[in-house]
């Protein structure tokens, strides 16, 4: 039930509503005015332009949609001009597919614009047109785009923050799922390896959600300037979500060590229950944000944390040795982390009040424009990618060759509704083989099932009014589900298309078999071409992905340590490098999952790559643990030992980055150089541990010594883990 409610409050439903209304306005008007053929062309313009819509400010969306309409008009007219010369038209199709297929180099918005233009080109190939007719058809497509744009602007004026609230709600729910996975590590039934893979994937989903929210929110002038209380509240929600995720990533001690010390004592299950509760709260907060409803926490977590703390003390009172001290202090540090999470949950609940929220007196002063991804657009970027190393150039070539040859194949053999084959190619062919394979399977299943539904409906329904109602329902279902579940979306679009043809021509019901046949042909060609024509296997891109996360983790670590050592530190720079680390981890995880879906013989160095993925994710987590305590601990202690460790880690990660990029690396410093600073930290911890044991023997519980020992142990443990992981990266990268 909750999943249904989440879906109903999602952006998928909003997009489906916009597309359906925009498509129906011209169709209904044309049906009753006797211009049904022209009105359908306008609706096709809605489909083409609407699919080019992507998240962003209303200014960005408007510019993107207008550029999409411009490209659609020019391209459709060009195809119409060349349509009298089939062989020449095949060359034009090749050039257009190469050109628009490379638009992804300019970012996601440009990529979907390129796809929408090629979609319009396929629509224009549905019948032979003269140059004048192609100009008229292109004009009708642009008119459809304007209808969609006007409705989009109108809805934005009515609910200007709705898209941001939906994205924020989804982000909080993803963060809640991440905490649920973290909680499972405290289960006394160990399943660490599968959980680790799931955790890496979920961490990527959270990072992608946060980046999506940044694009939507931080490009808005009102949010940046803090001119409205709602805008300010949403910005604080985003900041808190990022902080919650960083705190959720923290790893105080390896789980196998906690498991070995506390298995069977019940305390780990208490931590699991607490973290699951936090995860549930984040999911509920996410739903409240998406619905623009106020939220109140389900319980007082301060009392639950106190109860767990008391149980830890009771367990400690039963007997503790010197070797047990670090484990108990790790539990205390985790509780300290949980107290911060509980406080952040209260802040989130407060921010859901929006206009009535208790907001900080000062609006965040960060330069938000630096946190929004900017894609350089220009001919220089385009020409720099005209080489076989570029995945986008390979995709453009593959798409151009496949579409132009398939067009000639359909023309020579006079394939019925041959443009459906081309449409299938345009829709399912992607730069990645794994995505193309997935889309091919989904498209075929959806078309076959949708075709069966269409046959049944056309056999039963003969009333035109009822058929129009079914077309409306299928239209809505298509655009609601096409982004959420592609297979279901295709199941809806097949009866929509076939009933529309039947409405125009009573013989249209006979096209069901043709539609299925064309989809099967297009799917087979798309799959074969992705495998045979300039395939872009992920193993080729993996070193670059790995180099990016290594560089991001290096910068993340340097900024955190700079605060500990009182060196030059910028809060804004720290947040930027943290963002880069999270996104680089997400991109690496996505690339690795894509590689696993490719043929086995091209999954090169799979074991080593997986090891590097896990190490980098763990490295980010340990840096995050240092980061969340940096401000409080830096004010209390002078950690001079961190300077040589920072230099070693920075140098080692630089060497790893250069090695992954195929460059020669010089000899790095010897790890033994860290023995002295680590020994000083260890010696300090030994002294504090002896003092703490004396206090415990006298019945002492919370003392300044305990807190100082806890702080030093936390820093030393994290540094030891980071040094070891860095060394592991250094040696494992040499095996690639």
XYZ file of C-alpha atoms in Angstrom:
736
model
C 0.000 0.000 0.000
C 2.816 2.396 0.863
C 4.500 1.737 -2.492
C 1.265 2.660 -4.273
C 0.985 5.850 -2.227
C 4.626 6.726 -2.938
C 4.033 6.194 -6.644
C 0.901 8.379 -6.636
C 2.906 11.214 -5.072
C 5.866 10.814 -7.412
C 7.002 12.885 -10.373
C 5.964 10.013 -12.680
C 2.288 10.805 -12.107
C 2.866 14.522 -12.681
C 4.659 13.847 -15.974
C 1.906 11.464 -17.062
C -0.717 14.114 -16.324
C 1.146 16.822 -18.279
C 1.685 14.574 -21.288
C -1.873 13.211 -21.331
C -3.555 16.612 -21.101
C -1.182 18.096 -23.697
C -1.873 15.210 -26.116
C -5.644 15.224 -25.598
C -6.223 18.950 -26.061
C -5.397 18.923 -29.809
C -6.887 15.444 -30.421
C -10.261 16.280 -28.869
C -10.393 19.637 -30.640
C -9.447 18.068 -33.983
C -11.907 15.190 -33.560
C -14.889 17.492 -33.140
C -13.696 20.116 -35.660
C -12.909 17.652 -38.420
C -9.124 18.076 -38.318
C -8.229 14.787 -36.675
C -5.253 14.037 -38.942
C -3.663 17.431 -38.277
C -4.425 17.258 -34.567
C -2.699 13.878 -34.306
C 0.410 15.474 -35.844
C 0.216 18.138 -33.117
C -0.054 15.394 -30.483
C 3.003 13.686 -31.950
C 4.791 17.002 -31.407
C 3.745 16.835 -27.760
C 5.189 13.320 -27.511
C 8.473 14.326 -29.132
C 8.958 17.572 -27.220
C 7.649 16.193 -23.925
C 10.173 13.371 -23.958
C 12.928 15.995 -24.159
C 11.806 17.503 -20.849
C 14.196 16.921 -17.957
C 14.589 18.208 -14.373
C 15.729 21.766 -13.761
C 14.497 25.281 -13.132
C 11.624 26.598 -15.213
C 14.130 28.732 -17.130
C 16.265 25.684 -17.973
C 13.214 23.633 -18.938
C 11.877 26.401 -21.178
C 15.197 26.859 -22.980
C 15.580 23.107 -23.425
C 12.070 22.687 -24.849
C 12.490 25.641 -27.234
C 15.800 24.277 -28.525
C 14.161 20.880 -28.940
C 11.404 22.424 -31.084
C 13.963 24.283 -33.188
C 15.991 21.126 -33.865
C 12.795 19.174 -34.580
C 11.628 21.682 -37.185
C 14.961 21.864 -39.005
C 15.538 18.082 -38.972
C 12.029 17.140 -40.111
C 12.183 19.656 -42.968
C 15.610 18.317 -43.978
C 14.302 14.746 -44.022
C 11.257 15.857 -46.020
C 13.514 17.541 -48.564
C 15.613 14.360 -48.934
C 12.714 11.895 -48.835
C 12.335 11.873 -52.648
C 15.814 10.349 -52.933
C 15.922 7.226 -50.719
C 19.642 6.578 -51.068
C 20.442 10.195 -50.241
C 17.949 10.065 -47.378
C 19.883 7.151 -45.870
C 22.978 9.391 -45.799
C 20.952 12.186 -44.166
C 19.698 9.743 -41.529
C 23.258 8.628 -40.835
C 24.419 12.228 -40.317
C 21.442 13.103 -38.101
C 21.877 9.985 -35.932
C 25.615 10.616 -35.576
C 25.036 14.275 -34.696
C 22.155 13.856 -32.240
C 23.476 10.555 -30.906
C 26.495 12.467 -29.570
C 24.431 15.073 -27.717
C 25.030 13.209 -24.431
C 28.490 14.832 -24.312
C 26.662 18.040 -23.362
C 24.763 16.450 -20.478
C 21.497 14.646 -19.814
C 19.235 17.477 -21.000
C 21.006 17.610 -24.370
C 20.890 13.795 -24.639
C 17.096 13.640 -24.292
C 16.743 16.544 -26.751
C 18.750 14.540 -29.286
C 16.515 11.506 -28.744
C 13.341 13.588 -29.132
C 14.555 15.005 -32.457
C 15.300 11.524 -33.820
C 11.862 10.436 -32.617
C 10.319 13.262 -34.674
C 12.362 12.206 -37.702
C 10.876 8.704 -37.393
C 7.371 10.197 -37.214
C 8.047 12.109 -40.431
C 9.010 8.860 -42.208
C 5.544 7.393 -41.613
C 4.481 8.610 -45.062
C 6.041 10.142 -48.161
C 5.799 13.942 -48.085
C 6.734 16.735 -50.420
C 8.955 19.526 -49.165
C 5.902 21.754 -48.543
C 4.108 18.992 -46.686
C 7.183 18.359 -44.522
C 7.243 22.061 -43.582
C 3.566 21.849 -42.601
C 4.164 18.644 -40.622
C 7.184 20.166 -38.857
C 5.092 23.230 -37.986
C 2.384 21.034 -36.450
C 5.027 19.189 -34.400
C 6.336 22.524 -33.095
C 2.776 23.579 -32.282
C 2.462 20.424 -30.174
C 5.680 21.330 -28.405
C 4.294 24.777 -27.620
C 1.144 23.216 -26.143
C 3.284 21.104 -23.819
C 5.502 24.068 -22.902
C 2.528 26.301 -22.065
C 0.952 23.639 -19.850
C 4.297 23.019 -18.114
C 4.724 26.734 -17.338
C 1.108 27.007 -16.147
C 1.436 24.055 -13.764
C 4.756 25.410 -12.503
C 3.074 28.733 -11.708
C 0.372 26.918 -9.762
C 2.762 24.610 -7.854
C 6.289 26.022 -8.202
C 7.867 23.773 -5.553
C 6.073 20.501 -6.305
C 8.846 18.940 -8.412
C 11.448 19.803 -5.759
C 9.288 18.359 -2.987
C 8.788 15.133 -4.940
C 12.531 14.806 -5.542
C 13.362 15.606 -1.905
C 10.813 13.081 -0.724
C 12.320 10.412 -2.967
C 15.822 11.312 -1.713
C 14.823 10.918 1.934
C 13.211 7.566 1.178
C 16.381 6.343 -0.541
C 18.415 7.484 2.491
C 15.994 5.541 4.700
C 16.557 2.389 2.650
C 20.311 2.929 2.972
C 20.003 3.053 6.777
C 17.970 -0.155 6.703
C 20.852 -1.841 4.896
C 23.361 -0.429 7.389
C 21.181 -1.772 10.202
C 21.366 -5.264 8.712
C 25.130 -5.310 9.381
C 24.312 -5.485 13.110
C 22.266 -8.637 12.602
C 23.751 -11.594 14.421
C 23.249 -13.727 11.303
C 26.211 -12.725 9.104
C 25.660 -12.234 5.353
C 28.274 -9.565 4.769
C 29.165 -10.021 1.096
C 25.661 -9.748 -0.434
C 24.886 -6.847 1.923
C 28.055 -5.049 0.854
C 27.002 -5.187 -2.796
C 23.515 -3.920 -1.958
C 24.981 -1.172 0.223
C 27.223 0.070 -2.598
C 24.278 0.161 -5.013
C 22.015 1.942 -2.528
C 24.713 4.482 -1.705
C 24.824 5.266 -5.415
C 21.043 5.750 -5.506
C 21.207 8.230 -2.613
C 24.024 10.182 -4.285
C 22.117 10.311 -7.584
C 18.956 11.467 -5.781
C 20.859 14.246 -4.019
C 22.411 15.390 -7.291
C 18.964 15.400 -8.912
C 17.634 17.572 -6.062
C 20.567 19.976 -6.422
C 19.742 20.487 -10.097
C 16.081 21.158 -9.296
C 16.530 23.329 -6.216
C 19.845 25.143 -6.353
C 19.264 26.501 -9.851
C 16.219 28.391 -8.547
C 16.927 32.027 -7.810
C 14.351 32.154 -4.982
C 15.973 29.218 -3.187
C 19.497 30.597 -3.622
C 18.587 34.065 -2.397
C 16.271 32.800 0.338
C 13.444 35.100 -0.758
C 10.714 32.699 0.410
C 10.462 30.687 3.618
C 9.447 27.594 1.651
C 12.536 27.902 -0.527
C 14.743 28.300 2.546
C 13.110 25.309 4.236
C 13.705 23.131 1.171
C 17.366 24.181 1.007
C 17.794 23.226 4.676
C 16.102 19.883 3.966
C 18.672 19.233 1.249
C 21.597 20.213 3.486
C 20.296 17.983 6.272
C 19.797 15.066 3.874
C 23.438 15.329 2.746
C 24.644 15.458 6.363
C 22.449 12.487 7.302
C 23.864 10.457 4.443
C 27.442 11.297 5.400
C 26.727 10.337 9.006
C 25.022 7.129 7.855
C 28.155 6.165 5.924
C 30.332 6.321 9.060
C 32.069 3.083 10.077
C 33.513 3.177 13.601
C 34.852 -0.351 13.723
C 34.836 -3.254 11.298
C 31.593 -5.160 11.721
C 33.309 -8.534 11.944
C 35.222 -7.294 15.015
C 32.025 -6.092 16.715
C 30.349 -9.332 15.702
C 33.172 -11.388 17.230
C 33.105 -9.493 20.533
C 29.350 -9.063 21.086
C 27.698 -11.969 19.269
C 24.954 -13.581 21.351
C 24.836 -10.765 23.932
C 21.809 -9.032 22.408
C 23.328 -5.586 22.252
C 23.946 -5.607 18.487
C 20.248 -6.278 17.859
C 19.458 -3.142 19.883
C 21.599 -1.109 17.505
C 19.960 -2.814 14.525
C 16.493 -1.905 15.824
C 17.531 1.714 16.449
C 18.950 2.189 12.943
C 15.893 0.529 11.385
C 13.757 3.014 13.311
C 15.803 5.881 11.875
C 15.363 4.400 8.398
C 11.595 4.148 8.886
C 11.458 7.780 10.037
C 13.378 8.962 6.964
C 10.977 7.104 4.675
C 7.960 8.621 6.457
C 9.552 12.093 6.364
C 10.113 11.603 2.635
C 6.427 10.830 2.109
C 5.433 13.886 4.123
C 7.753 16.130 2.080
C 6.376 14.773 -1.208
C 2.811 15.456 0.002
C 3.726 18.886 1.447
C 2.431 17.679 4.814
C 3.836 18.363 8.302
C 5.404 15.390 10.049
C 5.917 14.428 13.674
C 8.417 11.751 14.741
C 6.841 8.490 15.884
C 8.905 8.286 19.087
C 11.445 10.034 21.286
C 14.735 8.512 20.182
C 16.676 10.212 22.963
C 15.049 7.858 25.456
C 15.778 4.822 23.291
C 19.443 5.866 22.964
C 19.693 6.316 26.740
C 18.225 2.837 27.188
C 20.817 1.290 24.858
C 23.583 3.211 26.590
C 22.447 1.803 29.903
C 22.491 -1.741 28.494
C 26.042 -1.209 27.215
C 27.076 -0.077 30.728
C 25.380 -3.110 32.282
C 27.207 -5.399 29.858
C 30.469 -3.671 30.715
C 29.824 -4.041 34.454
C 29.645 -7.820 34.034
C 33.354 -7.804 33.315
C 35.721 -6.127 30.923
C 39.319 -6.745 29.974
C 41.801 -4.338 28.470
C 41.269 -5.930 25.057
C 37.529 -5.275 25.317
C 37.844 -1.522 25.852
C 38.058 -0.562 22.161
C 34.918 -2.534 21.318
C 32.879 -0.874 24.069
C 34.159 2.548 23.078
C 33.158 1.829 19.462
C 29.621 1.119 20.679
C 29.657 4.420 22.577
C 30.860 6.297 19.491
C 28.129 4.706 17.389
C 25.594 5.909 19.963
C 27.125 9.372 19.799
C 26.591 9.218 16.041
C 23.002 8.058 16.572
C 22.337 11.010 18.889
C 23.345 13.340 16.052
C 21.096 11.436 13.654
C 18.176 11.744 16.094
C 18.759 15.509 16.283
C 18.797 15.749 12.478
C 15.529 13.818 12.281
C 13.956 16.416 14.589
C 15.247 19.169 12.308
C 13.800 17.407 9.252
C 10.406 17.055 10.938
C 10.530 20.775 11.767
C 11.354 21.719 8.156
C 8.249 19.869 6.898
C 6.223 22.721 8.417
C 7.583 24.864 5.526
C 6.155 28.385 6.106
C 5.755 27.694 9.828
C 9.115 25.954 10.249
C 11.631 27.223 12.786
C 14.455 28.089 10.383
C 18.004 29.242 11.176
C 18.171 33.034 11.311
C 20.697 33.188 8.486
C 20.227 31.706 5.048
C 23.103 29.381 3.992
C 25.820 31.531 2.450
C 27.329 28.957 0.086
C 27.775 29.739 -3.596
C 25.126 27.240 -4.670
C 25.962 27.600 -8.356
C 29.163 25.615 -7.694
C 27.090 22.639 -6.535
C 24.996 22.423 -9.701
C 26.640 20.446 -12.539
C 27.544 22.619 -15.521
C 28.114 21.044 -18.917
C 30.302 22.904 -21.366
C 28.463 23.266 -24.660
C 30.219 24.187 -27.879
C 31.696 22.915 -31.101
C 35.086 22.458 -29.449
C 33.640 19.840 -27.099
C 31.870 18.160 -30.017
C 34.959 17.974 -32.219
C 37.137 16.773 -29.323
C 34.856 13.737 -29.067
C 35.190 12.761 -32.721
C 37.438 9.806 -31.971
C 36.984 6.128 -31.202
C 37.910 6.643 -27.549
C 34.666 8.544 -27.033
C 31.766 6.285 -26.036
C 29.364 8.877 -27.451
C 31.083 8.962 -30.858
C 30.974 5.160 -30.998
C 27.272 5.292 -30.114
C 26.580 7.942 -32.761
C 28.378 5.899 -35.416
C 26.620 2.704 -34.367
C 23.219 4.395 -34.365
C 23.818 6.125 -37.699
C 25.006 2.985 -39.484
C 22.199 0.856 -38.054
C 19.378 3.311 -38.783
C 20.527 4.196 -42.315
C 21.044 0.558 -43.345
C 17.768 -0.505 -41.732
C 15.939 2.262 -43.600
C 17.322 0.973 -46.903
C 16.420 -2.585 -45.892
C 12.812 -1.568 -45.150
C 12.603 0.522 -48.320
C 13.932 -2.193 -50.650
C 11.835 -4.985 -49.115
C 8.826 -2.668 -48.670
C 8.421 -3.641 -45.022
C 4.901 -2.593 -43.832
C 5.048 0.352 -41.437
C 8.835 0.127 -41.697
C 9.280 3.319 -39.708
C 8.201 1.328 -36.638
C 11.419 -0.653 -36.998
C 13.396 2.603 -37.059
C 11.398 3.907 -34.101
C 12.299 0.774 -32.144
C 15.990 1.322 -32.923
C 15.912 4.982 -31.863
C 14.135 4.199 -28.598
C 16.127 1.210 -27.372
C 19.659 1.763 -28.689
C 21.814 3.325 -25.964
C 25.581 3.890 -25.583
C 25.768 1.014 -23.088
C 25.336 -2.581 -24.294
C 23.736 -3.638 -20.999
C 21.060 -0.911 -21.170
C 20.352 -1.713 -24.830
C 19.949 -5.404 -23.969
C 17.621 -4.589 -21.085
C 15.535 -2.170 -23.170
C 15.296 -4.695 -26.026
C 13.861 -7.373 -23.763
C 11.467 -4.915 -22.110
C 10.305 -3.534 -25.468
C 9.596 -6.960 -26.927
C 7.724 -8.204 -23.835
C 5.714 -4.992 -23.583
C 4.789 -4.986 -27.290
C 3.698 -8.638 -27.341
C 1.580 -8.296 -24.196
C 0.242 -4.907 -25.292
C -0.569 -6.319 -28.722
C -2.624 -9.103 -27.143
C -4.510 -6.538 -25.042
C -5.107 -4.396 -28.148
C -6.546 -7.363 -30.118
C -8.940 -8.086 -27.265
C -10.053 -4.457 -26.943
C -10.509 -3.950 -30.693
C -12.598 -7.123 -30.886
C -14.917 -5.985 -28.109
C -15.052 -2.181 -28.408
C -16.663 -0.619 -31.464
C -18.098 2.576 -30.040
C -15.850 5.534 -30.962
C -16.544 7.430 -27.745
C -15.601 4.435 -25.621
C -12.521 3.899 -27.783
C -11.500 7.518 -27.182
C -11.850 6.941 -23.436
C -9.630 3.871 -23.690
C -7.088 5.833 -25.729
C -7.038 8.465 -22.974
C -6.480 5.781 -20.325
C -3.696 4.146 -22.330
C -2.062 7.520 -22.968
C -2.024 8.270 -19.258
C -0.730 4.789 -18.413
C 2.015 5.069 -21.035
C 3.554 8.282 -19.761
C 3.045 7.525 -16.078
C 4.862 4.192 -16.307
C 7.383 4.779 -19.112
C 9.944 6.196 -16.662
C 8.948 4.058 -13.676
C 8.625 0.653 -15.344
C 9.461 0.641 -19.047
C 7.822 -2.718 -19.753
C 4.479 -1.612 -18.295
C 4.716 1.673 -20.190
C 5.186 -0.209 -23.484
C 2.222 -2.475 -22.631
C 0.068 0.670 -22.498
C 1.531 2.360 -25.578
C 0.832 -0.569 -27.930
C -2.998 -0.556 -27.578
C -2.865 3.270 -27.578
C -1.178 3.306 -31.014
C -3.293 0.513 -32.498
C -6.602 1.951 -31.296
C -5.588 5.345 -32.677
C -4.925 3.771 -36.084
C -8.249 1.950 -35.867
C -9.995 5.232 -35.129
C -8.470 6.756 -38.262
C -8.983 3.675 -40.415
C -11.389 0.776 -39.613
C -8.770 -1.600 -41.058
C -6.213 -0.393 -38.503
C -6.860 -3.366 -36.199
C -4.977 -5.563 -38.682
C -1.719 -3.778 -37.815
C -1.239 -5.636 -34.516
C 0.823 -8.415 -36.053
C 2.807 -5.857 -38.071
C 3.603 -3.870 -34.907
C 4.852 -6.978 -33.088
C 6.826 -8.127 -36.124
C 8.491 -4.720 -36.576
C 9.369 -4.566 -32.892
C 10.970 -8.018 -33.039
C 12.977 -7.009 -36.122
C 14.056 -3.726 -34.538
C 14.971 -5.413 -31.251
C 17.062 -8.065 -32.989
C 18.890 -5.455 -35.097
C 19.512 -3.211 -32.067
C 20.920 -6.082 -30.012
C 23.138 -7.319 -32.847
C 24.479 -3.865 -33.698
C 25.281 -3.091 -30.048
C 27.310 -6.292 -29.940
C 28.992 -6.069 -33.351
C 29.289 -2.396 -34.416
C 31.851 -0.468 -32.368
C 30.666 -1.940 -29.047
C 31.379 0.170 -25.964
C 32.319 -2.390 -23.308
C 32.530 -1.029 -19.774
C 35.956 -2.519 -19.052
C 37.428 0.158 -21.333
C 35.959 2.944 -19.186
C 36.579 1.317 -15.814
C 40.110 2.738 -15.272
C 38.775 6.267 -15.802
C 35.880 5.706 -13.366
C 38.303 4.275 -10.810
C 40.736 7.168 -11.281
C 37.925 9.663 -10.651
C 36.856 8.102 -7.360
C 40.482 7.784 -6.209
C 41.041 11.478 -6.971
C 37.761 12.424 -5.254
C 38.603 10.387 -2.127
C 42.062 11.973 -2.045
C 40.632 15.499 -2.090
C 37.952 14.512 0.428
C 40.582 13.173 2.839
C 42.878 16.188 2.430
C 40.081 18.656 3.221
C 39.014 16.709 6.314
C 42.572 16.409 7.647
C 43.203 20.105 7.007
C 40.595 20.901 9.633
C 42.167 18.529 12.158
C 45.628 19.995 11.635
C 44.489 23.650 11.621
C 45.705 24.143 8.060
C 43.876 26.169 5.407
C 40.292 24.932 5.367
C 37.214 26.025 3.422
C 33.797 24.695 4.425
C 32.533 25.196 0.896
C 35.493 23.359 -0.659
C 34.945 20.534 1.799
C 31.291 20.207 0.738
C 32.272 20.260 -2.924
C 34.842 17.477 -2.586
C 32.373 15.489 -0.469
C 29.810 15.828 -3.283
C 32.397 14.699 -5.839
C 33.297 11.665 -3.723
C 29.662 10.593 -3.351
C 28.896 11.051 -7.049
C 32.092 9.330 -8.174
C 31.216 6.351 -5.994
C 27.733 6.274 -7.544
C 29.100 6.429 -11.101
C 31.645 3.701 -10.387
C 28.993 1.446 -8.869
C 26.680 1.978 -11.871
C 29.504 1.264 -14.326
C 30.452 -1.941 -12.501
C 26.836 -3.170 -12.450
C 26.638 -2.409 -16.165
C 29.797 -4.454 -16.769
C 28.271 -7.426 -14.927
C 25.387 -7.429 -17.439
C 27.721 -7.683 -20.424
C 28.946 -10.940 -22.033
C 31.329 -12.855 -19.799
C 34.296 -12.650 -22.152
C 34.390 -8.830 -21.905
C 34.148 -8.686 -18.105
C 37.886 -8.169 -17.852
C 39.567 -8.111 -14.415
C 36.142 -8.453 -12.781
C 37.528 -9.657 -9.445
C 40.138 -6.899 -9.209
C 37.640 -4.224 -10.267
C 35.126 -5.380 -7.664
C 37.860 -5.264 -5.050
C 38.696 -1.675 -6.041
C 35.004 -0.710 -5.925
C 34.616 -2.083 -2.397
C 37.886 -0.536 -1.176
C 36.963 2.899 -2.496
C 33.512 2.709 -0.952
C 35.061 1.690 2.378
C 37.646 4.469 2.081
C 34.876 7.045 1.590
C 33.050 5.656 4.623
C 36.096 5.944 6.906
C 36.844 9.459 5.662
C 33.198 10.324 6.394
C 33.660 9.008 9.947
C 36.611 11.346 10.434
C 34.637 14.183 8.858
C 31.595 14.101 11.117
C 33.761 14.619 14.228
C 36.307 16.951 12.653
C 34.999 20.256 13.994
C 34.498 19.101 17.601
C 37.753 17.140 17.868
C 39.887 19.721 16.065
C 38.962 22.273 18.733
C 39.980 19.925 21.554
C 43.224 18.336 20.336
C 46.230 19.115 18.159
C 46.697 16.027 16.009
C 50.214 16.649 14.707
C 50.447 12.954 13.815
C 48.019 13.500 10.948
C 50.398 15.583 8.825
C 52.783 12.776 7.759
C 49.806 10.435 7.365
C 48.075 12.971 5.114
C 51.189 13.272 2.967
C 51.510 9.493 2.636
C 47.835 8.955 1.733
C 47.816 11.890 -0.688
C 50.975 10.668 -2.429
C 49.784 7.056 -2.569
C 46.378 7.944 -4.004
C 48.008 10.234 -6.566
C 50.180 7.305 -7.661
C 47.111 5.048 -7.912
C 45.259 7.646 -9.976
C 48.154 8.052 -12.398
C 48.611 4.294 -12.690
C 44.903 3.784 -13.484
C 45.187 6.386 -16.238
C 48.081 4.454 -17.756
C 50.798 6.919 -16.788
C 54.234 6.168 -15.404
C 54.523 6.591 -11.637
C 57.592 7.243 -9.540
C 58.449 5.439 -6.318
C 56.190 6.442 -3.467
C 57.226 6.882 0.144
C 57.700 3.846 2.362
C 54.728 2.913 4.536
C 57.161 2.336 7.407
C 57.519 6.123 7.623
C 54.139 6.108 9.352
C 55.252 3.810 12.146
C 56.414 6.690 14.331
C 53.243 8.895 14.168
C 50.974 5.857 14.516
C 53.099 4.641 17.436
C 52.624 7.996 19.192
C 48.863 7.666 18.820
C 48.962 4.045 19.979
C 51.110 4.964 22.967
C 48.679 7.718 23.942
C 45.791 5.264 23.678
C 47.662 2.727 25.850
C 48.173 5.347 28.562
C 44.522 6.392 28.465
C 43.373 2.756 28.456
C 45.386 2.029 31.625
C 43.845 5.074 33.308
C 40.407 3.989 32.156
C 40.843 0.470 33.534
C 41.773 1.959 36.898
C 38.629 4.116 36.823
C 36.452 1.122 35.944
C 37.906 -0.888 38.819
C 36.868 1.974 41.112
C 33.341 1.995 39.624
C 33.775 5.039 37.403
C 31.605 5.329 34.305
C 31.568 8.533 32.277
C 34.759 10.452 32.991
C 36.926 12.905 31.002
C 39.397 10.056 30.484
C 36.713 7.932 28.848
C 35.807 10.697 26.397
C 39.448 11.476 25.599
C 40.202 7.793 25.049
C 37.115 7.462 22.879
C 38.207 10.427 20.734
C 41.788 9.237 20.302
C 40.677 5.685 19.556
C 38.209 6.917 16.949
C 40.840 8.987 15.137
C 43.528 6.318 15.359
C 41.205 3.544 14.136
C 40.038 5.605 11.162
C 43.588 6.567 10.222
C 44.742 2.951 10.449
C 41.856 1.822 8.233
C 42.488 4.632 5.720
C 46.226 3.883 5.531
C 45.558 0.163 5.069
C 42.883 0.740 2.416
C 45.187 3.171 0.599
C 47.944 0.581 0.626
C 45.492 -2.055 -0.648
C 44.494 0.269 -3.481
C 48.127 0.868 -4.357
C 48.916 -2.837 -4.671
C 45.631 -3.968 -6.237
C 45.704 -1.245 -8.906
C 49.038 -2.654 -10.093
C 47.245 -5.884 -11.088
C 44.873 -4.202 -13.550
